[in-house]
Coordinates of C-alpha atoms and ligand atoms in Angstrom, one line a residue:
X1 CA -0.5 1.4 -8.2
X2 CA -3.6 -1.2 -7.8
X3 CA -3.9 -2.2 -4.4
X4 CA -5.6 -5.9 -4.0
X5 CA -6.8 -7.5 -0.7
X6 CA -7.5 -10.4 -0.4
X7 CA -9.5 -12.3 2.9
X8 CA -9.4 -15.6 3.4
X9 CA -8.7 -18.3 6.1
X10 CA -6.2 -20.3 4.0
X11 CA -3.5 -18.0 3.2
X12 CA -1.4 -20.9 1.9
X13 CA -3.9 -21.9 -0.6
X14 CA -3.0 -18.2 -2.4
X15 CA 0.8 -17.7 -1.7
X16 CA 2.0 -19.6 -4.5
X17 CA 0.0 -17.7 -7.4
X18 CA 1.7 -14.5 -6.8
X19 CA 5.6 -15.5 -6.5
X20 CA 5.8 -16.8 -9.8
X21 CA 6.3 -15.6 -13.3
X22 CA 4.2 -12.6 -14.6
X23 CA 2.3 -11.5 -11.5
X24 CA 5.4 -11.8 -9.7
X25 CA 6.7 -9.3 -12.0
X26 CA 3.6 -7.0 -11.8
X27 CA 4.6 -6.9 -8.1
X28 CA 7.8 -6.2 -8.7
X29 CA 7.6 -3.3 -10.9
X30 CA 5.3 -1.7 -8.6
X31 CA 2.3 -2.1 -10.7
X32 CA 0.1 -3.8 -7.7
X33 CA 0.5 -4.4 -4.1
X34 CA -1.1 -7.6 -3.4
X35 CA -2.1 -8.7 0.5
X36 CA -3.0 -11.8 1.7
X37 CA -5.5 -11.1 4.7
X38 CA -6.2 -13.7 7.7
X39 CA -9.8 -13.0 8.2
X40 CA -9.2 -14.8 11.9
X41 CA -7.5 -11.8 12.6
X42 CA -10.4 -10.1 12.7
X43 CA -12.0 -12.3 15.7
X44 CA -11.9 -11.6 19.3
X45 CA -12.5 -15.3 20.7
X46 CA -10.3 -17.7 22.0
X47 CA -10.8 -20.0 19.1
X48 CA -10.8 -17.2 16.4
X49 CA -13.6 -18.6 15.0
X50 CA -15.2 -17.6 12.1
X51 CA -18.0 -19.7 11.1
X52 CA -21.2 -21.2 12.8
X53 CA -24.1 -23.1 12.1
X54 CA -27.2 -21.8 9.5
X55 CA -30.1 -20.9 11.2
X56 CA -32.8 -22.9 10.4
X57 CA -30.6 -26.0 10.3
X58 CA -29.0 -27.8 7.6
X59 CA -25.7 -28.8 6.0
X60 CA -22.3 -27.0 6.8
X61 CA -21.1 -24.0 8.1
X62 CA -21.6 -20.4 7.2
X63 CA -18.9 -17.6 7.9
X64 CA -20.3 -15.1 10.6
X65 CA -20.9 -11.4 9.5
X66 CA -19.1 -9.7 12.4
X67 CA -15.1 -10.8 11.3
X68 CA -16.2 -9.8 7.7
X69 CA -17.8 -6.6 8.2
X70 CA -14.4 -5.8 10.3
X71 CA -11.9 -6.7 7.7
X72 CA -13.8 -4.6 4.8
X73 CA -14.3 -2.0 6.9
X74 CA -10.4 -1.6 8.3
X75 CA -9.2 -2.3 5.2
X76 CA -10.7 0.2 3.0
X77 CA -10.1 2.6 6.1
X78 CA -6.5 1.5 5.3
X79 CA -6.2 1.7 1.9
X80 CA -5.9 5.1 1.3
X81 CA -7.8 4.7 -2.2
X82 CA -10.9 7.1 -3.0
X83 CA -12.6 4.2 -4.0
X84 CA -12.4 0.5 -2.9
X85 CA -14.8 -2.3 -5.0
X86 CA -15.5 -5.2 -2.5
X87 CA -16.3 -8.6 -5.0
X88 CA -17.3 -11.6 -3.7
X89 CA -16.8 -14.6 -4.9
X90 CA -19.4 -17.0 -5.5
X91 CA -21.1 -19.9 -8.1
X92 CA -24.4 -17.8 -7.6
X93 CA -22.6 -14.2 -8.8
X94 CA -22.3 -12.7 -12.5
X95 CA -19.7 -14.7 -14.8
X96 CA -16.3 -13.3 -15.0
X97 CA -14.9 -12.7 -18.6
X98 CA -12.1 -10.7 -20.3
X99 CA -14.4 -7.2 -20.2
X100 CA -15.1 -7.6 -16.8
X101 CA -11.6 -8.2 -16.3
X102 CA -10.2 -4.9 -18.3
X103 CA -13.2 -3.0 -16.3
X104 CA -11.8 -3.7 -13.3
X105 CA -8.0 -3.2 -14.3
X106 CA -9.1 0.1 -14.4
X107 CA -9.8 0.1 -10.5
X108 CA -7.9 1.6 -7.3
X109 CA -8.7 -0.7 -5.1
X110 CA -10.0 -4.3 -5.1
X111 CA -10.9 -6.4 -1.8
X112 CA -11.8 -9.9 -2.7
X113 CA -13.8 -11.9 -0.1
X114 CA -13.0 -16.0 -0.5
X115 CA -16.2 -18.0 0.4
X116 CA -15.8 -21.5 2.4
X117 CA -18.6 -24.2 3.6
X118 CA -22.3 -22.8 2.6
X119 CA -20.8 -19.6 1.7
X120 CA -21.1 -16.1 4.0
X121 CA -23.6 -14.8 6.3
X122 CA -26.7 -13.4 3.6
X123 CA -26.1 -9.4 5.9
X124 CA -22.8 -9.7 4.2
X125 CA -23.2 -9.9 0.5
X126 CA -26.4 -7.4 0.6
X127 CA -24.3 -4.7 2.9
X128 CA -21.1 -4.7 1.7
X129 CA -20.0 -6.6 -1.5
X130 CA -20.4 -4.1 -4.2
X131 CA -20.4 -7.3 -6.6
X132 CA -20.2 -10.7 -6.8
X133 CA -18.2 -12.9 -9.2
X134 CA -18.6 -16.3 -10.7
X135 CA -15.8 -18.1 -12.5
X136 CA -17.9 -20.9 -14.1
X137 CA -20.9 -23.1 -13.3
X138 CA -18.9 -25.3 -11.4
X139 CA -18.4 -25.6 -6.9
X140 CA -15.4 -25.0 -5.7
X141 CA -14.5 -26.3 -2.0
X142 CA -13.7 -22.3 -1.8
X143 CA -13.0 -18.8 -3.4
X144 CA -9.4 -18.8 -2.9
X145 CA -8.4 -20.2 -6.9
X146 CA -11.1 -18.1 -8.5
X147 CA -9.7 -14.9 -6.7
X148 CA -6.7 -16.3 -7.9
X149 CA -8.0 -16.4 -11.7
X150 CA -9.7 -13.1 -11.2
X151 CA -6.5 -11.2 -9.8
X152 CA -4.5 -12.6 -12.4
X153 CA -7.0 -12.1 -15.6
X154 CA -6.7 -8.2 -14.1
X155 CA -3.0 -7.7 -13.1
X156 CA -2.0 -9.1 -16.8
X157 CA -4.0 -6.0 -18.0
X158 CA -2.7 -3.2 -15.7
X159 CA -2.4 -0.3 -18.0
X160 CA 1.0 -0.2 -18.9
X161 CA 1.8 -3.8 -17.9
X162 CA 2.0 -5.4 -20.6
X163 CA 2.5 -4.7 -24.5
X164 CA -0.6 -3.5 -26.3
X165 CA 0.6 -5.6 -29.1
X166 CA 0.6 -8.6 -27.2
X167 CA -3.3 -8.2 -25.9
X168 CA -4.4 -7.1 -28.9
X169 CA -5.0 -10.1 -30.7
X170 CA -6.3 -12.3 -27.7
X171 CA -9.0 -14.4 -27.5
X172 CA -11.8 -12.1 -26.2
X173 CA -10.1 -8.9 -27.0
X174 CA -12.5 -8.5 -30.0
X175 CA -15.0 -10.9 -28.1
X176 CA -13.6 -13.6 -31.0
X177 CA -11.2 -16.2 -30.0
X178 CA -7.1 -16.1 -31.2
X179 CA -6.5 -18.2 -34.4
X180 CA -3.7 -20.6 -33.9
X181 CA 0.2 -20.6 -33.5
X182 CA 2.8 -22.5 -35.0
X183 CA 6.5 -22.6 -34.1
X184 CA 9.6 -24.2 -35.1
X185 CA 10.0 -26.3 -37.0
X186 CA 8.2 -26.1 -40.1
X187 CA 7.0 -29.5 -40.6
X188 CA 7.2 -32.4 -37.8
X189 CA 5.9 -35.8 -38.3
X190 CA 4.7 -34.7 -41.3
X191 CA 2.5 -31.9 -40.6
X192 CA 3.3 -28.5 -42.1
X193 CA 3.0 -24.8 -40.9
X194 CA 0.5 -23.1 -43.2
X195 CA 2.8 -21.6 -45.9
X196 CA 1.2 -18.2 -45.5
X197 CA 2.9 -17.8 -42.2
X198 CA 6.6 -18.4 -43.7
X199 CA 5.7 -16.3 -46.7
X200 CA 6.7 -13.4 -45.3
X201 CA 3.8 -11.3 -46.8
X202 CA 2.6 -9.4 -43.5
X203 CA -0.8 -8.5 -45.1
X204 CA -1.5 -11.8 -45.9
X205 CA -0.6 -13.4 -42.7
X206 CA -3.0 -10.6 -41.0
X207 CA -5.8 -11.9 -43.1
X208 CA -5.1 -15.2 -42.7
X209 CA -5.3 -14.9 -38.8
X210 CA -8.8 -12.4 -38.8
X211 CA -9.9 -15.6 -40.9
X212 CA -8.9 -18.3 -38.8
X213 CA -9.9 -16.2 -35.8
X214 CA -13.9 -16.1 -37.2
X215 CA -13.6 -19.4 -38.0
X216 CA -12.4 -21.1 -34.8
X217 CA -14.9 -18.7 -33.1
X218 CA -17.9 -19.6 -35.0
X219 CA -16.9 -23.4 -34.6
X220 CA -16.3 -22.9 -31.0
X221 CA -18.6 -20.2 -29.4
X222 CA -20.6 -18.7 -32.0
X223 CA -22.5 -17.1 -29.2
X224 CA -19.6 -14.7 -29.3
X225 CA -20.4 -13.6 -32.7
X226 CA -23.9 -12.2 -32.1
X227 CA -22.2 -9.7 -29.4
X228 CA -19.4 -8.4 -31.7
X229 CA -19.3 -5.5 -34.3
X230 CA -17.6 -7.5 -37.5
X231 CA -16.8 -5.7 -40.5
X232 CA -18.5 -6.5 -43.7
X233 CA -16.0 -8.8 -45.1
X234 CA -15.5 -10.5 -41.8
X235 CA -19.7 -11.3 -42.1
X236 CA -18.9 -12.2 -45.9
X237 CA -16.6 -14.6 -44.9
X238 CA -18.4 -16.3 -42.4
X239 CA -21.3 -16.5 -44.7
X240 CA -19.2 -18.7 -47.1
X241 CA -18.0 -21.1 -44.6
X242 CA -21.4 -21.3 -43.5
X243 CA -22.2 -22.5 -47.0
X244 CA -19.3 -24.7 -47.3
X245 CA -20.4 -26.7 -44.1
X246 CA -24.5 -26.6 -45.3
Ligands
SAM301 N1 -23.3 -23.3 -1.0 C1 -22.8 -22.5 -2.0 C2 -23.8 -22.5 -3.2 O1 -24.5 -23.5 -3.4 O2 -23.9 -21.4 -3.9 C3 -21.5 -23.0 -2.5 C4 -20.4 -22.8 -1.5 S1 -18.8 -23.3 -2.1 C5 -18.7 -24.9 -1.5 C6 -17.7 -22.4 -1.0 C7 -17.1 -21.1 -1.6 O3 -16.4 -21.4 -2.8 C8 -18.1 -20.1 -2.0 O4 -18.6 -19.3 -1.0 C9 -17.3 -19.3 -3.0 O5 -16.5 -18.3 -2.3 C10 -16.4 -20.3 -3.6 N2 -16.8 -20.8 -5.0 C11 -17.2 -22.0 -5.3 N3 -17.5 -22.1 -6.6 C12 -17.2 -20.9 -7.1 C13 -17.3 -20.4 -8.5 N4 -17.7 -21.1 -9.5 N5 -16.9 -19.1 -8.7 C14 -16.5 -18.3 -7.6 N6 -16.4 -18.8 -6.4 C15 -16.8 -20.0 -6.1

């Protein structure tokens, strides 16, 4: 089972994520053991304080090394995993996306460190954070909802968690993006399901979706296309809608 910590010093910014639909259900089924840890518990002052002002002056507050180093270190002591991967999260760290997610799925132990104010002291991320995550170019006040997208990006891929059938054609699974879905009913204020997709014919519905899958992808992110390995007819195709729009 995937053990995830996760040290912060706004617990009830992170308990809702985790009671509710599929992580819930991850947790259930004894597929990961998820803690929320008070890093105030790991101060020895009256105040339990945990931050204090940069040196050199400036804006904010910056959260001290000492209750950091303690946490990491007593909870990998604790965790009984061979290895633990500490990840901070930050603006300044490397993008998360689905590959990164899948690499860590594959991971005993995870201890996620949520940022506040300026972020955390600098002895910190170069001593103990083994790496550090971004979730967009965007600030966030802190790293409590982009642990929360990060552990729930990984949890949903768990081996065994979920049906391989059901990742399989996801966006980013191939590095391309999902073509789209349709449900009930067939036509609704006058707009119709494609008729491939009620035919029937599972062959054709496959190609169909491989087709609309390039095509939203190279309308959307074609940056995702120079990464992936497409087969010849998937480059063949894409060459014709390319001459279609020129
Ligand atoms: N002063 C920092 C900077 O300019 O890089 C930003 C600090 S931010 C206000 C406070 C905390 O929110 C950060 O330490 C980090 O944990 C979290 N955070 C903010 N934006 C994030 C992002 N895009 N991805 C991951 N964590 C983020």
């Amino acid at each position: 089972m995937m053990k995830i910590d996760l040290v912060t010093i706004f617990q009830g910014i992170l308990d809702g994520p985790f009671k509710e639909s599929m992580i819930k259900r991850a947790i259930d089924q004894g597929f990961v053991e998820i803690n929320l840890v008070d890093l105030r518990d790991y101060t020895h002052d009256q105040h339990r304080q945990v931050d204090d002002y940069p040196y050199g002056g400036g804006h904010g507050m910056v959260l001290k090394p000492e209750p950091l180093f303690e946490a990491i270190e007593d909870l990998k002591s604790r965790s009984g995993a061979d290895q633990s991967r500490v990840i901070l999260l930050t603006p300044q760290g490397r993008p998360f996306n689905q590959k990164r997610a899948r690499e860590l799925a594959e991971q005993e132990h995870l201890i996620l460190i949520c940022g506040r104010y300026e972020g955390v002291d600098e002895r910190v991320r170069s001593t103990l954070v083994d790496e550090e995550i971004s979730i967009g170019d965007f600030v966030l006040t802190g790293g409590e909802l982009a642990a929360a997208a990060v552990v729930d990006a990984v949890v949903r891929l768990l081996p065994g968690f979920l049906a391989e059938e059901a990742l399989a054609d996801e966006s980013f699974t191939e590095l391309l993006l999902e073509y789209p879905h349709y449900t009930r009913p067939s036509e609704y204020r006058g707009m119709e399901v494609p008729s491939v997709l009620l035919s029937g014919n599972h062959g054709e519905i496959a190609r169909w979706r491989r087709r609309q899958s390039l095509k939203r992808t190279l309308e959307r992110r074609p940056d995702l296309l120079e990464e992936d390995d497409l087969l010849p007819e998937d480059k063949e195709y894409l060459e014709e809608i390319k001459k279609q729009q020129s």
